[in-house]
Amino acid sequence: MASRRKFLKLSTLTTALFAVNKNKAVNLIQTDSKTIKPIVISTWRFGIEANAEAWNILKKGGRALDAVEAGVKIPEGDANERSVGLGGRPDRDGRVTLDACIMDENMNIGSVACLEHIVHPISVARAVMEKTPHVMLTGEGALQFALAQGFKKENLLTPESDKEWKEWLKESKYKPVVNIENHDTIGMVALDKNGNLSGACTTSGMAFKMHGRVGDSPIIGAGLYVDNEVGAATATGHGEEVIRIAGCHTVIEFMRQGFSPEEACKKAVERIISSAKKRNKALSELQIGFIAINKNGEHGAYCLQKGFNYAVYSPEIKNELHNAKSLY
Ligand code: ASP
């Protein structure tokens, strides 16, 4: 009975796929020998070092979840990366507050938002996933949990960030700049040798944001989403816009309909544009980038403005930076 139900479910899904997009259906049900795996992709230039770390795990047949966590910890721990973890730019009160989330192949999720004093929020997010009955902890509660788990309390505000913040205070004008790095997220998604997907996403968010502001990056469905039958996606850019359209979940749903990762990312960007137009939001002031892989190990990306790139590491592509296509 169970197997008949499964068969019916699968054939319904297959039919639906072909009905939606005859020529573009991807093999969502079963991967075959053509599947590209392992593969890991991540946002921006710092994705290169992050991918290299993730690859060390993937190449040995390791789990995608372990790979993405280890990968994004590289920029988190690098004080020279000014939009993630240690050295991240502070909010307008001079406090470095971090957002991160993680998701595995079994729909396990963990997230922290507005977390201070911890260099690796992604590992705290994983601990939330694995050691609590909850999926998200914020602010003081997240810090209290992290300390109880043995994470060390540290000062994340580097002299460079402190100087920039004091400079910013003179005018106190909140203005995220497109492609200028006063914000950026490391988002990473991977498919491992066993055909399982996972993703991780971590950021200090928009520089000089209001204290308590939470972006898309710790929100499952917005900054990150993984569906082990379909694919995985993550986002960077103006978080408020990504949240509004449940960005990464949207990308996954387009892939489920049979669109390629690049087409799915493009359609999500188009949705952001129509949402922005409804509110007369100037598109020139916005940047959004999505990256995605599907269950077959195909990858793609799309962004609003030119200038977004992402790093790809697979058996064929040995850690290269790719320019995402853009609508403008
Ligand atoms: N998405 C991040 C946020 O809104 C920032 C970025 O990726 O540029 O916090």
CSV table of C-alpha atoms and ligand atoms in Angstrom, one decimal:
chain,number,residue,atom,x,y,z
A,1,MET,CA,0.0,0.0,0.0
A,2,ALA,CA,2.8,2.3,1.0
A,3,SER,CA,4.7,1.7,-2.2
A,4,ARG,CA,1.6,2.2,-4.3
A,5,ARG,CA,1.0,5.5,-2.6
A,6,LYS,CA,4.6,6.4,-3.2
A,7,PHE,CA,4.3,5.4,-6.9
A,8,LEU,CA,1.1,7.5,-7.3
A,9,LYS,CA,2.7,10.4,-5.6
A,10,LEU,CA,5.7,10.3,-7.8
A,11,SER,CA,3.8,9.8,-11.0
A,12,THR,CA,1.6,12.8,-10.1
A,13,LEU,CA,4.6,14.9,-9.5
A,14,THR,CA,6.2,13.8,-12.7
A,15,THR,CA,3.1,14.6,-14.7
A,16,ALA,CA,2.8,17.9,-13.0
A,17,LEU,CA,6.4,18.7,-14.0
A,18,PHE,CA,5.9,18.0,-17.6
A,19,ALA,CA,2.6,19.9,-17.7
A,20,VAL,CA,4.2,23.0,-16.3
A,21,ASN,CA,7.3,23.1,-18.4
A,22,LYS,CA,7.7,20.3,-21.0
A,23,ASN,CA,11.2,21.0,-22.2
A,24,LYS,CA,12.7,22.0,-19.0
A,25,ALA,CA,11.7,19.3,-16.6
A,26,VAL,CA,14.6,18.2,-14.4
A,27,ASN,CA,14.8,14.7,-12.9
A,28,LEU,CA,13.6,15.4,-9.5
A,29,ILE,CA,12.7,11.9,-8.5
A,30,GLN,CA,15.9,10.0,-9.2
A,31,THR,CA,19.4,11.2,-9.9
A,32,ASP,CA,21.4,9.3,-12.3
A,33,SER,CA,25.0,8.9,-13.3
A,34,LYS,CA,25.0,12.3,-14.9
A,35,THR,CA,24.3,14.0,-11.6
A,36,ILE,CA,27.2,16.4,-10.8
A,37,LYS,CA,28.3,15.6,-7.3
A,38,PRO,CA,29.7,16.7,-5.0
A,39,ILE,CA,29.2,20.4,-5.7
A,40,VAL,CA,29.3,23.4,-3.5
A,41,ILE,CA,28.5,27.0,-4.5
A,42,SER,CA,28.6,30.2,-2.4
A,43,THR,CA,28.0,33.9,-2.7
A,44,TRP,CA,30.6,36.6,-3.5
A,45,ARG,CA,34.4,36.5,-3.7
A,46,PHE,CA,34.9,35.2,-0.2
A,47,GLY,CA,33.0,32.1,-1.4
A,48,ILE,CA,36.3,30.9,-2.9
A,49,GLU,CA,38.0,30.3,0.4
A,50,ALA,CA,34.8,29.1,1.9
A,51,ASN,CA,34.3,26.6,-0.9
A,52,ALA,CA,37.8,25.3,-0.6
A,53,GLU,CA,37.1,24.4,3.1
A,54,ALA,CA,33.8,22.8,2.2
A,55,TRP,CA,35.4,20.8,-0.6
A,56,ASN,CA,37.9,19.2,1.9
A,57,ILE,CA,34.8,17.6,3.5
A,58,LEU,CA,32.9,16.8,0.3
A,59,LYS,CA,35.8,15.2,-1.6
A,60,LYS,CA,36.1,12.6,1.2
A,61,GLY,CA,32.5,11.7,0.8
A,62,GLY,CA,31.5,13.9,3.8
A,63,ARG,CA,28.0,15.2,4.6
A,64,ALA,CA,26.8,18.4,2.9
A,65,LEU,CA,25.7,19.8,6.3
A,66,ASP,CA,29.2,19.5,7.7
A,67,ALA,CA,30.7,21.0,4.5
A,68,VAL,CA,28.5,24.1,4.5
A,69,GLU,CA,29.0,24.8,8.2
A,70,ALA,CA,32.8,24.5,7.9
A,71,GLY,CA,32.8,26.5,4.7
A,72,VAL,CA,31.0,29.6,6.0
A,73,LYS,CA,33.1,29.6,9.2
A,74,ILE,CA,36.0,30.8,7.1
A,75,PRO,CA,34.7,34.3,6.4
A,76,GLU,CA,33.0,34.4,9.8
A,77,GLY,CA,36.4,34.0,11.5
A,78,ASP,CA,38.2,36.4,9.2
A,79,ALA,CA,38.4,39.9,10.6
A,80,ASN,CA,39.1,41.3,7.2
A,81,GLU,CA,35.7,40.2,5.9
A,82,ARG,CA,33.7,43.2,7.0
A,83,SER,CA,30.2,41.9,6.5
A,84,VAL,CA,30.3,38.6,8.3
A,85,GLY,CA,31.2,37.4,11.8
A,86,LEU,CA,34.3,38.8,13.4
A,87,GLY,CA,35.0,42.3,12.1
A,88,GLY,CA,31.5,42.7,10.7
A,89,ARG,CA,30.2,46.2,10.6
A,90,PRO,CA,28.1,47.3,13.6
A,91,ASP,CA,24.6,48.6,13.9
A,92,ARG,CA,24.0,52.3,14.5
A,93,ASP,CA,24.6,51.8,18.3
A,94,GLY,CA,28.1,50.3,17.5
A,95,ARG,CA,27.0,46.8,18.3
A,96,VAL,CA,27.9,43.9,16.0
A,97,THR,CA,24.8,41.7,15.7
A,98,LEU,CA,24.9,38.6,13.6
A,99,ASP,CA,22.2,36.6,11.8
A,100,ALA,CA,22.7,33.0,10.6
A,101,CYS,CA,20.8,29.9,9.7
A,102,ILE,CA,21.4,26.3,8.5
A,103,MET,CA,19.2,23.6,6.9
A,104,ASP,CA,19.8,19.9,6.2
A,105,GLU,CA,18.4,17.3,3.9
A,106,ASN,CA,15.8,16.2,6.4
A,107,MET,CA,14.2,19.6,6.9
A,108,ASN,CA,16.0,20.1,10.1
A,109,ILE,CA,16.5,23.9,10.6
A,110,GLY,CA,18.3,26.1,13.1
A,111,SER,CA,18.7,29.8,13.2
A,112,VAL,CA,20.0,32.7,15.3
A,113,ALA,CA,19.2,36.4,14.9
A,114,CYS,CA,20.7,39.5,16.4
A,115,LEU,CA,23.4,37.4,18.2
A,116,GLU,CA,26.3,39.4,19.7
A,117,HIS,CA,29.8,38.4,20.8
A,118,ILE,CA,30.1,35.0,19.1
A,119,VAL,CA,32.5,34.6,16.2
A,120,HIS,CA,30.6,31.6,14.6
A,121,PRO,CA,26.9,32.2,14.7
A,122,ILE,CA,26.5,29.4,12.1
A,123,SER,CA,27.6,26.8,14.7
A,124,VAL,CA,25.2,28.3,17.2
A,125,ALA,CA,22.4,27.9,14.6
A,126,ARG,CA,23.4,24.3,14.2
A,127,ALA,CA,23.3,23.8,17.9
A,128,VAL,CA,19.8,25.3,18.0
A,129,MET,CA,18.9,22.8,15.3
A,130,GLU,CA,20.4,19.8,17.0
A,131,LYS,CA,20.1,20.5,20.7
A,132,THR,CA,16.9,22.4,21.3
A,133,PRO,CA,13.2,21.8,20.6
A,134,HIS,CA,13.2,25.2,18.7
A,135,VAL,CA,14.3,26.5,15.4
A,136,MET,CA,15.3,30.1,16.2
A,137,LEU,CA,16.8,32.0,19.1
A,138,THR,CA,17.4,35.7,19.1
A,139,GLY,CA,19.4,38.3,20.9
A,140,GLU,CA,20.1,37.8,24.6
A,141,GLY,CA,18.5,34.3,24.5
A,142,ALA,CA,20.7,33.2,21.7
A,143,LEU,CA,23.8,34.5,23.5
A,144,GLN,CA,22.8,32.8,26.7
A,145,PHE,CA,22.3,29.5,24.8
A,146,ALA,CA,25.6,29.9,23.0
A,147,LEU,CA,27.5,30.5,26.2
A,148,ALA,CA,25.8,27.5,27.9
A,149,GLN,CA,27.0,25.4,24.9
A,150,GLY,CA,30.6,26.5,25.5
A,151,PHE,CA,31.0,29.1,22.8
A,152,LYS,CA,33.4,31.9,23.9
A,153,LYS,CA,32.3,35.5,24.4
A,154,GLU,CA,34.4,37.8,22.3
A,155,ASN,CA,34.6,41.4,21.1
A,156,LEU,CA,33.7,41.4,17.4
A,157,LEU,CA,34.1,45.1,16.9
A,158,THR,CA,37.5,45.5,15.3
A,159,PRO,CA,39.3,48.9,15.5
A,160,GLU,CA,38.6,49.4,11.8
A,161,SER,CA,34.8,48.8,12.2
A,162,ASP,CA,34.8,51.1,15.3
A,163,LYS,CA,36.5,53.8,13.3
A,164,GLU,CA,34.1,53.5,10.4
A,165,TRP,CA,31.1,53.6,12.8
A,166,LYS,CA,32.4,56.8,14.5
A,167,GLU,CA,32.8,58.3,11.1
A,168,TRP,CA,29.3,57.2,10.2
A,169,LEU,CA,27.9,58.8,13.3
A,170,LYS,CA,28.9,62.3,12.1
A,171,GLU,CA,26.1,62.2,9.5
A,172,SER,CA,24.1,59.1,10.7
A,173,LYS,CA,22.6,58.4,7.3
A,174,TYR,CA,21.5,54.9,6.7
A,175,LYS,CA,22.2,54.1,3.1
A,176,PRO,CA,23.1,50.6,2.0
A,177,VAL,CA,25.1,50.9,-1.2
A,178,VAL,CA,24.6,48.5,-4.1
A,179,ASN,CA,27.7,46.2,-4.6
A,180,ILE,CA,29.8,48.4,-2.3
A,181,GLU,CA,30.6,46.2,0.6
A,182,ASN,CA,28.8,47.8,3.5
A,183,HIS,CA,26.8,44.6,3.6
A,184,ASP,CA,27.0,41.1,2.1
A,185,THR,CA,26.2,37.6,3.2
A,186,ILE,CA,28.0,34.3,2.7
A,187,GLY,CA,25.4,31.9,1.6
A,188,MET,CA,26.5,28.4,0.7
A,189,VAL,CA,24.6,25.4,-0.7
A,190,ALA,CA,26.0,21.9,-1.4
A,191,LEU,CA,25.1,18.5,-2.8
A,192,ASP,CA,27.2,15.7,-1.3
A,193,LYS,CA,28.3,12.3,-2.7
A,194,ASN,CA,25.3,10.6,-1.3
A,195,GLY,CA,23.0,13.0,-3.1
A,196,ASN,CA,22.0,15.0,-0.1
A,197,LEU,CA,21.6,18.8,0.0
A,198,SER,CA,22.3,21.3,2.8
A,199,GLY,CA,22.7,25.0,3.1
A,200,ALA,CA,24.1,27.7,5.4
A,201,CYS,CA,23.9,31.5,5.5
A,202,THR,CA,25.5,34.0,7.8
A,203,THR,CA,26.0,37.8,7.9
A,204,SER,CA,26.4,40.9,10.1
A,205,GLY,CA,23.6,42.3,7.9
A,206,MET,CA,23.3,45.9,6.8
A,207,ALA,CA,25.9,48.2,8.2
A,208,PHE,CA,24.5,50.8,10.6
A,209,LYS,CA,21.1,49.1,10.7
A,210,MET,CA,18.7,49.9,13.6
A,211,HIS,CA,19.6,47.9,16.7
A,212,GLY,CA,17.4,44.7,16.6
A,213,ARG,CA,17.0,44.7,12.9
A,214,VAL,CA,16.9,41.2,11.4
A,215,GLY,CA,17.4,40.6,7.7
A,216,ASP,CA,16.6,37.7,5.5
A,217,SER,CA,19.7,35.6,6.3
A,218,PRO,CA,18.5,33.9,9.5
A,219,ILE,CA,15.0,33.4,8.1
A,220,ILE,CA,14.4,29.9,6.6
A,221,GLY,CA,12.6,30.4,3.3
A,222,ALA,CA,13.9,33.9,2.8
A,223,GLY,CA,17.7,33.8,3.0
A,224,LEU,CA,18.0,30.0,2.6
A,225,TYR,CA,15.9,27.0,1.7
A,226,VAL,CA,16.7,23.3,1.0
A,227,ASP,CA,14.3,20.7,-0.3
A,228,ASN,CA,16.2,17.4,-0.7
A,229,GLU,CA,13.8,16.3,-3.5
A,230,VAL,CA,14.3,19.5,-5.5
A,231,GLY,CA,17.3,21.7,-4.7
A,232,ALA,CA,18.8,24.4,-2.5
A,233,ALA,CA,19.0,28.2,-2.7
A,234,THR,CA,20.5,31.1,-0.8
A,235,ALA,CA,20.3,34.9,-1.1
A,236,THR,CA,22.3,38.0,-0.6
A,237,GLY,CA,21.4,41.7,-0.9
A,238,HIS,CA,18.6,43.8,0.6
A,239,GLY,CA,17.1,41.5,3.1
A,240,GLU,CA,13.8,43.3,3.5
A,241,GLU,CA,13.0,42.7,-0.2
A,242,VAL,CA,14.0,39.0,0.0
A,243,ILE,CA,11.8,38.4,3.0
A,244,ARG,CA,8.8,40.1,1.3
A,245,ILE,CA,8.7,37.4,-1.4
A,246,ALA,CA,10.0,34.5,0.7
A,247,GLY,CA,12.9,34.5,-1.7
A,248,CYS,CA,14.7,31.2,-1.5
A,249,HIS,CA,11.5,29.2,-1.0
A,250,THR,CA,10.3,30.9,-4.2
A,251,VAL,CA,13.4,29.8,-6.0
A,252,ILE,CA,12.9,26.2,-4.9
A,253,GLU,CA,9.3,26.2,-6.0
A,254,PHE,CA,10.3,27.4,-9.5
A,255,MET,CA,12.8,24.6,-9.7
A,256,ARG,CA,10.1,22.2,-8.6
A,257,GLN,CA,8.1,23.4,-11.6
A,258,GLY,CA,11.0,22.3,-13.8
A,259,PHE,CA,12.9,25.6,-14.2
A,260,SER,CA,16.7,25.4,-14.2
A,261,PRO,CA,18.5,27.0,-11.2
A,262,GLU,CA,19.4,30.1,-13.2
A,263,GLU,CA,15.8,30.5,-14.5
A,264,ALA,CA,14.4,29.9,-11.1
A,265,CYS,CA,16.7,32.6,-9.6
A,266,LYS,CA,15.7,35.0,-12.4
A,267,LYS,CA,12.0,34.5,-11.8
A,268,ALA,CA,12.5,35.2,-8.1
A,269,VAL,CA,14.4,38.4,-9.0
A,270,GLU,CA,11.5,39.4,-11.3
A,271,ARG,CA,9.1,38.9,-8.4
A,272,ILE,CA,11.3,41.2,-6.3
A,273,ILE,CA,11.0,43.8,-9.0
A,274,SER,CA,7.2,43.6,-9.3
A,275,SER,CA,7.0,43.9,-5.5
A,276,ALA,CA,9.3,46.9,-5.4
A,277,LYS,CA,7.4,48.6,-8.2
A,278,LYS,CA,4.1,48.3,-6.3
A,279,ARG,CA,5.7,50.3,-3.5
A,280,ASN,CA,7.5,52.8,-5.8
A,281,LYS,CA,10.8,51.6,-4.5
A,282,ALA,CA,13.7,52.8,-6.7
A,283,LEU,CA,15.2,49.7,-8.2
A,284,SER,CA,18.6,51.4,-8.7
A,285,GLU,CA,19.0,51.4,-4.9
A,286,LEU,CA,18.5,47.7,-4.6
A,287,GLN,CA,20.7,44.7,-5.1
A,288,ILE,CA,19.5,41.1,-4.7
A,289,GLY,CA,21.4,38.0,-5.7
A,290,PHE,CA,20.2,34.4,-5.6
A,291,ILE,CA,22.2,31.2,-6.1
A,292,ALA,CA,20.9,27.7,-6.5
A,293,ILE,CA,21.7,24.1,-7.2
A,294,ASN,CA,19.2,21.4,-8.1
A,295,LYS,CA,19.1,17.7,-7.3
A,296,ASN,CA,21.1,17.0,-10.4
A,297,GLY,CA,24.0,19.2,-9.3
A,298,GLU,CA,23.3,21.9,-11.9
A,299,HIS,CA,23.9,25.4,-10.6
A,300,GLY,CA,22.8,28.9,-11.4
A,301,ALA,CA,22.4,32.4,-10.2
A,302,TYR,CA,20.7,35.7,-11.0
A,303,CYS,CA,20.8,39.2,-9.6
A,304,LEU,CA,19.1,42.5,-10.0
A,305,GLN,CA,22.1,44.8,-10.7
A,306,LYS,CA,25.3,43.8,-12.5
A,307,GLY,CA,28.2,43.0,-10.2
A,308,PHE,CA,27.2,40.0,-8.1
A,309,ASN,CA,29.4,36.9,-8.4
A,310,TYR,CA,29.5,33.5,-6.8
A,311,ALA,CA,32.0,30.7,-6.4
A,312,VAL,CA,31.5,27.2,-7.8
A,313,TYR,CA,33.5,24.0,-6.9
A,314,SER,CA,32.6,20.7,-8.5
A,315,PRO,CA,34.5,17.8,-10.0
A,316,GLU,CA,34.6,19.8,-13.3
A,317,ILE,CA,34.8,23.4,-12.0
A,318,LYS,CA,37.7,23.7,-9.6
A,319,ASN,CA,36.6,26.7,-7.5
A,320,GLU,CA,35.9,29.5,-10.0
A,321,LEU,CA,34.2,32.8,-9.5
A,322,HIS,CA,31.2,33.2,-11.9
A,323,ASN,CA,29.5,36.5,-12.7
A,324,ALA,CA,25.8,36.1,-12.2
A,325,LYS,CA,23.6,37.4,-15.0
A,326,SER,CA,21.6,40.4,-14.1
A,327,LEU,CA,18.3,42.0,-15.1
A,328,TYR,CA,19.8,45.5,-15.2
B,1,ASP,N1,20.9,40.0,3.1
B,1,ASP,C1,21.7,40.7,4.1
B,1,ASP,C2,20.8,41.4,5.0
B,1,ASP,O1,19.8,42.0,4.6
B,1,ASP,C3,22.8,41.6,3.6
B,1,ASP,C4,23.5,41.2,2.3
B,1,ASP,O2,23.5,40.1,1.9
B,1,ASP,O3,24.0,42.1,1.6
B,1,ASP,O4,21.1,41.5,6.2
